[in-house]
Short mmCIF file of C-alpha atoms and ligand atoms in Angstrom, two decimals:
data_model
loop_
_atom_site.label_atom_id
_atom_site.label_comp_id
_atom_site.label_asym_id
_atom_site.label_seq_id
_atom_site.Cartn_x
_atom_site.Cartn_y
_atom_site.Cartn_z
CA MET E 5 9.78 27.70 18.40
CA SER E 6 6.67 25.51 18.56
CA THR E 7 6.94 21.99 17.20
CA PRO E 8 6.57 21.93 13.45
CA ILE E 9 3.42 20.69 11.77
CA LEU E 10 3.74 19.64 8.15
CA ARG E 11 1.43 18.06 5.69
CA PHE E 12 1.35 16.25 2.39
CA ALA E 13 -1.81 17.11 0.50
CA PRO E 14 -2.33 14.97 -2.59
CA SER E 15 -5.45 15.03 -4.68
CA PRO E 16 -6.57 11.40 -4.99
CA THR E 17 -6.84 11.61 -8.75
CA GLY E 18 -4.11 9.13 -9.65
CA LEU E 19 -1.28 7.02 -8.30
CA LEU E 20 1.61 8.75 -6.54
CA HIS E 21 4.78 9.04 -8.58
CA VAL E 22 8.34 9.58 -7.40
CA GLY E 23 7.90 13.34 -7.66
CA ASN E 24 4.96 13.16 -5.25
CA ALA E 25 7.07 10.89 -3.06
CA ARG E 26 9.76 13.59 -2.98
CA THR E 27 7.23 16.09 -1.59
CA ALA E 28 5.75 13.59 0.86
CA LEU E 29 9.19 12.57 2.13
CA TYR E 30 10.48 16.10 2.60
CA ASN E 31 7.47 16.86 4.76
CA ALA E 32 7.27 13.57 6.63
CA LEU E 33 10.98 13.25 7.32
CA TYR E 34 11.43 16.85 8.35
CA ALA E 35 8.54 16.48 10.81
CA ARG E 36 10.02 13.21 12.10
CA ARG E 37 13.47 14.69 12.57
CA GLU E 38 12.21 17.79 14.34
CA GLY E 39 9.79 15.90 16.59
CA GLY E 40 6.82 17.47 14.82
CA THR E 41 3.54 16.24 13.37
CA PHE E 42 2.97 14.95 9.85
CA ILE E 43 -0.52 15.17 8.41
CA LEU E 44 -1.73 13.34 5.31
CA ARG E 45 -4.49 15.47 3.89
CA TYR E 46 -6.49 14.35 0.92
CA ASP E 47 -7.36 17.34 -1.24
CA ASP E 48 -10.49 15.64 -2.50
CA THR E 49 -12.99 18.44 -3.04
CA ASP E 50 -12.87 17.79 -6.79
CA THR E 51 -15.43 15.02 -6.58
CA ALA E 52 -15.45 14.49 -10.34
CA ARG E 53 -11.82 13.36 -10.39
CA SER E 54 -11.11 12.11 -6.86
CA THR E 55 -11.74 8.45 -6.06
CA ALA E 56 -11.72 6.40 -2.86
CA ALA E 57 -9.60 3.81 -4.65
CA PHE E 58 -6.84 6.34 -5.39
CA ALA E 59 -7.03 7.62 -1.80
CA GLN E 60 -6.52 4.09 -0.54
CA ALA E 61 -3.66 3.50 -2.96
CA ILE E 62 -1.96 6.69 -1.75
CA GLY E 63 -2.22 5.50 1.86
CA GLU E 64 -0.76 2.11 0.89
CA ASP E 65 2.07 3.63 -1.12
CA MET E 66 3.02 5.90 1.77
CA ALA E 67 2.97 2.94 4.15
CA TRP E 68 5.23 1.11 1.71
CA LEU E 69 7.65 4.05 1.79
CA GLY E 70 7.51 3.87 5.57
CA ILE E 71 6.05 7.31 6.22
CA ALA E 72 3.01 6.77 8.37
CA PRO E 73 1.10 10.01 8.96
CA ASP E 74 0.29 11.13 12.51
CA ARG E 75 -3.08 12.32 11.33
CA VAL E 76 -5.23 11.77 8.23
CA GLU E 77 -7.79 14.26 6.97
CA HIS E 78 -10.15 14.42 4.03
CA GLN E 79 -11.16 17.83 2.75
CA SER E 80 -14.45 16.39 1.54
CA ALA E 81 -15.38 15.89 5.22
CA ARG E 82 -14.59 19.48 6.18
CA LEU E 83 -16.95 21.46 3.99
CA PRO E 84 -18.59 23.50 6.81
CA ARG E 85 -15.21 25.01 7.61
CA TYR E 86 -14.79 26.19 4.05
CA ASP E 87 -18.36 27.54 4.06
CA ALA E 88 -17.45 29.64 7.10
CA ALA E 89 -14.26 30.94 5.47
CA VAL E 90 -16.22 31.80 2.34
CA GLU E 91 -18.70 33.85 4.38
CA LYS E 92 -15.81 35.73 5.92
CA LEU E 93 -14.24 36.49 2.53
CA LYS E 94 -17.58 37.57 1.11
CA ALA E 95 -18.21 39.86 4.07
CA ALA E 96 -14.78 41.41 3.52
CA GLY E 97 -15.61 42.01 -0.13
CA ARG E 98 -12.86 39.62 -1.30
CA LEU E 99 -15.06 37.09 -3.13
CA TYR E 100 -17.21 38.01 -6.07
CA PRO E 101 -19.47 36.04 -8.38
CA ALA E 102 -18.58 35.76 -12.05
CA TYR E 103 -20.68 34.20 -14.76
CA GLU E 104 -18.50 33.74 -17.82
CA SER E 105 -18.48 30.30 -19.38
CA GLU E 106 -15.17 28.61 -20.17
CA GLU E 107 -15.66 29.50 -23.86
CA GLU E 108 -16.28 33.16 -23.05
CA LEU E 109 -13.17 33.27 -20.91
CA GLU E 110 -11.15 31.69 -23.70
CA THR E 111 -12.42 34.32 -26.15
CA LYS E 112 -11.40 37.05 -23.72
CA ARG E 113 -7.95 35.57 -23.30
CA LEU E 114 -7.46 35.39 -27.07
CA SER E 115 -8.59 38.94 -27.57
CA ARG E 116 -6.25 40.21 -24.84
CA ARG E 117 -3.36 38.31 -26.38
CA ARG E 118 -4.13 39.86 -29.78
CA ARG E 119 -3.96 43.27 -28.16
CA GLY E 120 -0.63 42.44 -26.58
CA LEU E 121 -2.10 42.27 -23.08
CA PRO E 122 -1.42 39.50 -20.56
CA PRO E 123 -4.27 36.95 -20.76
CA ILE E 124 -5.57 37.58 -17.27
CA TYR E 125 -9.16 37.95 -16.20
CA ASP E 126 -10.48 41.47 -16.89
CA ARG E 127 -12.65 41.61 -13.75
CA ALA E 128 -15.73 42.39 -15.81
CA ALA E 129 -17.82 40.61 -13.17
CA LEU E 130 -16.83 43.22 -10.58
CA LYS E 131 -18.78 45.78 -12.58
CA LEU E 132 -22.02 43.79 -12.69
CA THR E 133 -25.02 45.40 -11.04
CA ASP E 134 -27.60 43.49 -9.02
CA ALA E 135 -29.88 43.70 -12.03
CA ASP E 136 -27.18 42.22 -14.31
CA ARG E 137 -26.68 39.33 -11.92
CA ALA E 138 -30.40 38.71 -11.64
CA ARG E 139 -30.65 38.62 -15.44
CA LEU E 140 -27.72 36.22 -15.78
CA GLU E 141 -29.13 33.92 -13.13
CA GLY E 142 -32.50 34.18 -14.86
CA GLU E 143 -30.77 32.77 -17.95
CA GLY E 144 -29.88 29.78 -15.82
CA ARG E 145 -26.24 30.72 -15.23
CA ARG E 146 -24.66 29.66 -11.97
CA PRO E 147 -21.80 31.84 -10.73
CA HIS E 148 -18.29 30.73 -9.93
CA TRP E 149 -16.57 32.84 -7.30
CA ARG E 150 -13.30 34.66 -7.64
CA PHE E 151 -10.96 36.01 -4.99
CA ARG E 152 -10.23 39.68 -5.52
CA LEU E 153 -6.44 39.92 -5.35
CA ASP E 154 -4.82 42.95 -3.79
CA GLY E 155 -2.52 43.29 -6.75
CA ARG E 156 0.68 43.81 -4.82
CA ARG E 157 4.09 42.36 -4.32
CA VAL E 158 3.71 39.37 -2.00
CA ALA E 159 7.09 38.30 -0.65
CA TRP E 160 8.31 35.45 1.51
CA ALA E 161 11.58 33.85 2.57
CA ASP E 162 11.48 30.49 0.81
CA LEU E 163 13.22 27.58 2.55
CA VAL E 164 14.66 26.42 -0.77
CA ARG E 165 14.69 29.44 -3.06
CA GLY E 166 15.49 32.25 -0.65
CA GLU E 167 13.72 35.59 -1.09
CA GLN E 168 10.72 35.11 -3.37
CA ALA E 169 8.04 37.49 -4.52
CA VAL E 170 4.94 37.25 -6.67
CA ASP E 171 3.28 40.35 -8.06
CA THR E 172 -0.39 39.46 -7.77
CA ALA E 173 -1.27 42.35 -10.09
CA THR E 174 -0.04 40.11 -12.92
CA LEU E 175 -2.45 37.28 -12.06
CA SER E 176 -6.10 36.52 -12.72
CA ASP E 177 -8.30 36.67 -9.67
CA PRO E 178 -8.36 32.96 -8.81
CA VAL E 179 -11.59 30.99 -8.84
CA LEU E 180 -12.14 29.57 -5.37
CA ILE E 181 -15.64 28.13 -5.86
CA ARG E 182 -16.69 26.35 -9.03
CA ALA E 183 -20.11 26.93 -10.61
CA ASP E 184 -21.24 23.58 -9.16
CA GLY E 185 -20.47 24.95 -5.68
CA SER E 186 -17.36 22.81 -5.11
CA TYR E 187 -14.26 24.42 -3.63
CA LEU E 188 -10.83 24.61 -5.18
CA TYR E 189 -7.83 23.62 -3.11
CA THR E 190 -6.44 27.13 -3.53
CA LEU E 191 -8.96 28.03 -0.82
CA THR E 192 -9.36 24.80 1.11
CA SER E 193 -5.60 24.33 1.57
CA VAL E 194 -5.30 27.75 3.15
CA VAL E 195 -8.26 27.17 5.46
CA ASP E 196 -6.86 23.81 6.54
CA ASP E 197 -3.30 25.01 6.92
CA ILE E 198 -4.58 27.71 9.26
CA GLU E 199 -6.90 25.42 11.23
CA MET E 200 -4.41 22.58 11.49
CA GLY E 201 -1.66 24.95 12.60
CA VAL E 202 0.59 23.96 9.70
CA THR E 203 3.93 25.67 10.22
CA HIS E 204 5.78 24.63 7.04
CA VAL E 205 4.43 24.01 3.55
CA VAL E 206 6.99 22.19 1.44
CA ARG E 207 5.81 21.51 -2.09
CA GLY E 208 6.89 21.57 -5.71
CA GLU E 209 8.03 24.73 -7.43
CA ASP E 210 4.99 24.51 -9.71
CA HIS E 211 3.17 26.08 -6.74
CA VAL E 212 5.28 29.24 -6.43
CA THR E 213 2.64 31.46 -8.03
CA ASN E 214 -0.08 29.86 -5.93
CA THR E 215 1.86 30.79 -2.86
CA GLY E 216 1.57 34.48 -3.67
CA VAL E 217 -2.18 34.01 -3.99
CA GLN E 218 -2.51 31.83 -0.92
CA ILE E 219 -0.58 34.24 1.29
CA GLU E 220 -3.11 36.89 0.28
CA ILE E 221 -6.00 34.53 1.10
CA ALA E 222 -4.51 33.64 4.48
CA GLU E 223 -4.12 37.30 5.32
CA ALA E 224 -7.65 38.05 4.16
CA LEU E 225 -8.78 35.38 6.64
CA GLY E 226 -6.83 37.14 9.37
CA ALA E 227 -4.06 34.56 9.65
CA ALA E 228 -0.32 34.61 9.23
CA ALA E 229 0.97 32.45 6.38
CA PRO E 230 3.17 29.43 7.17
CA VAL E 231 6.78 29.11 6.09
CA PHE E 232 6.99 27.96 2.46
CA GLY E 233 9.59 25.91 0.64
CA HIS E 234 9.37 25.04 -3.05
CA HIS E 235 11.55 22.18 -4.19
CA ASN E 236 12.58 21.51 -7.77
CA LEU E 237 10.62 18.92 -9.72
CA LEU E 238 11.74 15.47 -10.80
CA THR E 239 11.45 14.52 -14.45
CA LEU E 240 11.67 11.38 -16.55
CA PRO E 241 15.17 10.58 -17.89
CA SER E 242 14.04 12.28 -21.11
CA GLY E 243 13.44 15.51 -19.20
CA GLU E 244 9.67 15.21 -19.60
CA GLY E 245 7.71 16.24 -16.52
CA LEU E 246 6.12 13.51 -14.39
CA SER E 247 2.40 13.09 -14.70
CA LYS E 248 0.16 11.37 -12.19
CA ARG E 249 -2.50 11.13 -14.85
CA LEU E 250 -0.15 9.39 -17.30
CA GLY E 251 1.09 7.05 -14.58
CA HIS E 252 4.78 8.03 -14.91
CA LEU E 253 7.16 6.35 -12.45
CA SER E 254 4.37 5.43 -10.05
CA LEU E 255 5.36 4.06 -6.67
CA ARG E 256 3.03 1.17 -7.42
CA ALA E 257 4.95 0.21 -10.55
CA LEU E 258 8.31 0.56 -8.80
CA ARG E 259 7.09 -1.66 -5.98
CA GLU E 260 5.84 -4.27 -8.46
CA ALA E 261 9.20 -4.12 -10.22
CA GLY E 262 10.80 -5.14 -6.92
CA GLU E 263 12.54 -1.88 -6.11
CA GLU E 264 13.38 -1.28 -2.46
CA PRO E 265 11.23 1.35 -0.74
CA LEU E 266 14.24 2.75 1.09
CA ALA E 267 16.10 3.13 -2.21
CA VAL E 268 13.12 4.84 -3.80
CA ALA E 269 12.99 7.19 -0.82
CA ALA E 270 16.71 7.90 -0.94
CA LEU E 271 16.70 8.59 -4.66
CA ALA E 272 13.53 10.70 -4.49
CA VAL E 273 15.03 12.84 -1.72
CA LEU E 274 18.66 13.06 -2.84
CA THR E 275 18.27 13.46 -6.61
CA GLY E 276 18.48 17.12 -7.57
CA THR E 277 20.41 18.16 -4.47
CA SER E 278 24.09 18.79 -3.88
CA LEU E 279 24.19 15.68 -1.66
CA ALA E 280 25.63 12.39 -2.90
CA VAL E 281 23.13 9.73 -3.90
CA GLU E 282 24.00 6.76 -1.71
CA PRO E 283 22.21 3.93 0.05
CA VAL E 284 20.86 4.74 3.50
CA ALA E 285 20.40 2.39 6.42
CA ASP E 286 16.99 3.72 7.39
CA LEU E 287 14.64 6.67 7.05
CA ASP E 288 16.11 8.43 10.07
CA THR E 289 19.46 8.53 8.31
CA LEU E 290 17.75 10.00 5.27
CA ALA E 291 15.88 12.50 7.44
CA ALA E 292 19.17 13.68 8.92
CA LYS E 293 20.39 14.53 5.41
CA ILE E 294 17.50 16.78 4.49
CA ASP E 295 18.73 20.30 4.00
CA PHE E 296 16.40 22.59 2.06
CA GLY E 297 19.30 24.88 1.28
CA ARG E 298 21.01 22.12 -0.73
CA ILE E 299 18.12 21.47 -3.11
CA SER E 300 18.93 22.58 -6.65
CA ARG E 301 16.89 25.12 -8.51
CA ALA E 302 16.76 23.23 -11.81
CA PRO E 303 14.51 20.24 -12.50
CA ALA E 304 16.29 16.93 -11.90
CA ARG E 305 16.09 13.67 -13.84
CA PHE E 306 15.04 10.57 -11.95
CA ASP E 307 16.89 7.61 -13.39
CA PRO E 308 15.18 4.21 -12.98
CA ALA E 309 18.46 2.43 -13.82
CA GLU E 310 20.14 4.23 -10.93
CA LEU E 311 17.25 3.12 -8.75
CA THR E 312 17.81 -0.53 -9.59
CA SER E 313 21.43 -0.42 -8.51
CA LEU E 314 20.57 1.64 -5.44
CA SER E 315 17.95 -0.96 -4.49
CA ALA E 316 20.58 -3.71 -4.61
CA ALA E 317 23.10 -1.62 -2.69
CA THR E 318 20.44 -0.83 -0.10
CA LEU E 319 19.58 -4.51 0.37
CA HIS E 320 23.23 -5.40 0.88
CA HIS E 321 23.28 -3.42 4.11
CA LEU E 322 19.80 -3.87 5.55
CA PRO E 323 19.82 -5.32 9.05
CA PHE E 324 17.71 -8.39 9.76
CA ALA E 325 15.35 -6.43 12.01
CA ALA E 326 14.37 -4.26 9.03
CA VAL E 327 13.36 -7.24 6.90
CA ALA E 328 12.20 -9.94 9.33
CA GLY E 329 8.52 -9.33 8.57
CA ARG E 330 9.05 -9.27 4.83
CA LEU E 331 11.07 -12.50 4.92
CA ALA E 332 8.32 -14.21 6.88
CA ALA E 333 5.72 -12.96 4.40
CA LEU E 334 7.80 -14.42 1.59
CA GLY E 335 7.96 -17.78 3.38
CA VAL E 336 11.68 -17.49 4.02
CA GLY E 337 13.08 -18.96 7.24
CA GLY E 338 16.61 -19.22 8.51
CA GLY E 339 16.49 -16.18 10.75
CA GLU E 340 19.27 -13.65 10.95
CA ALA E 341 22.01 -16.08 9.95
CA PHE E 342 20.30 -16.75 6.62
CA TRP E 343 19.69 -13.06 5.95
CA LEU E 344 23.27 -12.09 6.69
CA ALA E 345 24.47 -14.96 4.48
CA VAL E 346 22.48 -13.95 1.40
CA ARG E 347 21.77 -10.20 1.54
CA GLY E 348 25.00 -9.30 -0.27
CA ASN E 349 23.93 -11.44 -3.24
CA LEU E 350 20.49 -9.97 -3.75
CA ALA E 351 19.52 -7.74 -6.64
CA ARG E 352 15.88 -7.88 -5.59
CA PHE E 353 14.44 -8.73 -2.20
CA SER E 354 12.52 -11.64 -3.73
CA ASP E 355 15.84 -13.27 -4.69
CA ALA E 356 16.05 -14.24 -1.01
CA LEU E 357 13.38 -16.85 -1.70
CA ALA E 358 15.50 -18.58 -4.35
CA TRP E 359 18.40 -18.82 -1.90
CA TRP E 360 16.08 -20.07 0.80
CA ARG E 361 14.99 -22.88 -1.56
CA VAL E 362 18.65 -23.72 -2.02
CA VAL E 363 19.11 -23.96 1.73
CA GLU E 364 15.89 -25.83 2.37
CA GLY E 365 16.00 -28.16 -0.58
CA PRO E 366 15.23 -30.51 -2.00
CA LEU E 367 17.80 -29.58 -4.60
CA ASP E 368 19.33 -31.56 -7.42
CA PRO E 369 23.09 -31.21 -7.00
CA VAL E 370 25.27 -30.52 -10.01
CA THR E 371 28.16 -32.96 -10.10
CA ALA E 372 30.65 -33.64 -12.90
CA PRO E 373 31.87 -37.22 -13.41
CA GLU E 374 35.50 -36.11 -13.09
CA ASP E 375 34.73 -34.77 -9.62
CA ALA E 376 33.07 -37.97 -8.32
CA ASP E 377 36.08 -39.19 -6.34
CA PHE E 378 36.79 -35.75 -4.93
CA LEU E 379 33.17 -35.32 -3.82
CA ALA E 380 33.23 -38.75 -2.15
CA VAL E 381 36.25 -37.61 -0.14
CA ALA E 382 34.48 -34.34 0.64
CA ALA E 383 31.42 -36.21 1.89
CA ALA E 384 33.52 -38.48 4.02
CA SER E 385 35.35 -35.49 5.53
CA LEU E 386 32.23 -33.63 6.61
CA PRO E 387 32.69 -32.90 10.32
CA PRO E 388 30.27 -34.56 12.73
CA GLU E 389 27.46 -32.57 14.26
CA PRO E 390 26.79 -30.27 16.07
CA TRP E 391 27.53 -27.67 13.41
CA ASP E 392 28.27 -24.06 14.04
CA GLU E 393 29.71 -21.26 11.92
CA GLY E 394 33.17 -22.81 12.29
CA VAL E 395 32.22 -25.99 10.46
CA TYR E 396 33.25 -24.87 6.97
CA PRO E 397 36.84 -23.88 7.79
CA ARG E 398 37.24 -27.10 9.78
CA TRP E 399 35.96 -29.13 6.84
CA ILE E 400 38.15 -27.36 4.26
CA ALA E 401 41.21 -27.71 6.49
CA ALA E 402 40.64 -31.47 6.53
CA LEU E 403 39.62 -31.73 2.88
CA LYS E 404 42.68 -30.01 1.39
CA PRO E 405 45.21 -32.64 2.51
CA ALA E 406 42.73 -35.50 2.06
CA SER E 407 41.95 -34.58 -1.57
CA GLY E 408 45.14 -32.88 -2.63
CA ARG E 409 43.01 -30.15 -4.24
CA ALA E 410 43.12 -26.40 -3.64
CA GLY E 411 41.70 -23.20 -5.09
CA ARG E 412 38.99 -23.35 -7.72
CA ALA E 413 39.43 -27.11 -8.26
CA LEU E 414 38.44 -27.54 -4.63
CA PHE E 415 35.78 -24.90 -4.15
CA HIS E 416 33.92 -24.97 -7.44
CA PRO E 417 32.71 -28.60 -7.34
CA LEU E 418 31.67 -28.12 -3.71
CA ARG E 419 29.60 -25.07 -4.60
CA LEU E 420 27.96 -26.81 -7.57
CA ALA E 421 27.09 -29.85 -5.51
CA LEU E 422 25.87 -27.97 -2.46
CA THR E 423 23.94 -25.16 -4.16
CA GLY E 424 23.40 -26.26 -7.76
CA ALA E 425 24.74 -22.86 -8.85
CA GLU E 426 27.97 -21.42 -10.24
CA SER E 427 28.08 -18.55 -7.79
CA GLY E 428 26.30 -17.21 -4.77
CA PRO E 429 26.66 -16.44 -1.09
CA GLU E 430 29.71 -17.67 0.80
CA LEU E 431 29.64 -21.42 1.42
CA LYS E 432 30.99 -20.73 4.89
CA ALA E 433 27.68 -19.08 5.75
CA LEU E 434 25.45 -21.42 3.75
CA LEU E 435 26.84 -24.76 4.92
CA PRO E 436 25.64 -24.58 8.54
CA LEU E 437 22.21 -23.50 7.27
CA ILE E 438 22.02 -26.42 4.83
CA GLY E 439 22.96 -28.85 7.59
CA ARG E 440 24.87 -32.12 7.56
CA GLU E 441 22.15 -34.42 6.28
CA LYS E 442 21.38 -32.43 3.14
CA ALA E 443 25.05 -31.61 2.55
CA LEU E 444 25.90 -35.30 2.68
CA ALA E 445 23.14 -36.19 0.22
CA ARG E 446 24.13 -33.47 -2.26
CA LEU E 447 27.84 -34.31 -2.14
CA SER E 448 26.84 -37.90 -2.85
CA GLY E 449 24.98 -36.71 -5.98
CA LYS E 450 21.56 -37.30 -4.44
CA ARG E 451 18.58 -34.97 -4.31
CA GLY E 452 18.58 -33.40 -0.88
N1 LIG K 17 -3.49 19.16 -3.78
C1 LIG K 17 -2.41 20.04 -4.13
C2 LIG K 17 -1.46 19.30 -5.03
O1 LIG K 17 -1.44 18.09 -5.01
C3 LIG K 17 -1.74 20.48 -2.84
C4 LIG K 17 -0.73 21.53 -2.99
C5 LIG K 17 -0.20 21.91 -1.63
O2 LIG K 17 0.64 21.17 -1.10
O3 LIG K 17 -0.64 22.90 -1.07
O4 LIG K 17 -0.78 19.89 -5.83
#
């Protein structure tokens, strides 16, 4: 089989939410795992609603998730290709002009419903004569263009849902060109999927009906349809569907709340499948888990509280190499030793900065008067430099007999003096990072 080509095709009409991330990740990670190509295609022919700012935000949010596309396309820059496809469909008698206004169509739908008929388009425009069209255009009406469906059972083997079929006789002939001449993605997606050699279209189950239509369009253009997979949709915890327009669970908001991108990715991919939701070490690990056959059929709730704990659990295992750039951007030093010392104590990545301030100082130590003598002994027992990771056990081994203390009475005052906090990363790991000079100052009750 040829290498797979997949695409994520958002309309830049809002910020991506976790449901969009689910679609993007299924496509990007499947392509990555199979050595294929992943295209980011902006479905931006709706110029009234698409904005450059949303397109840029989508690119940034995908970069944040870690799924860089191999290729980026904008439908708005590909209009001549759609013009050519339109000519072909017109020549084949598959596109016809229709002149009804939205209000007229609504009246027709109501009247069909009253008569117990499905509210689909009655194809009145197919019966118009040249003279009728000339008269309508003379009234100043501009046509929109509809695709004449075959009205048959269109079937495909869905990656997620198995055998699927749509009876296109039950559907309205879809509008492919608006009255203002702009194209709908129902057409442009098919043209692009053909031209870009897209092999797999993985998208939400809200597109199942479209797929019946789009397979007909692809065939009318003389092409074979790609493989389709329709995954279940994510919802809010309340069960309400996610809306890009309403800004539900946007990746932007989750990023600003400090959630980990890898945790967002894991939850977006694993929720609503028969796989366990668990932290992953990297996107390749997540890619290896993708199995379209294990995606559930029912909508699945995305739980932000679960995300918060998954973010923490994800951080606790991230290797230094995965975070070195982010630590530097945060102004955190200390290298790998610091990261390994603190990662297990982080709820949010930014908590690393607070621990770095503890290491770096200056810090006001917390010392209780009743511990003054003990801390003086502790200061005096600090091993000489150079310090390595063995310094803490050496110190404690000396301090126990020298002070006569053990357990909490020994460790708690040391932690308070050295870190100013009741709890935190292991002192064994922190002490060499703090260094002898600052440790000595803090144990002596001085700012250091
Ligand atoms: N622009 C469409 C959407 O965001 C693309 C659907 C598709 O993947 O074909 O729903």
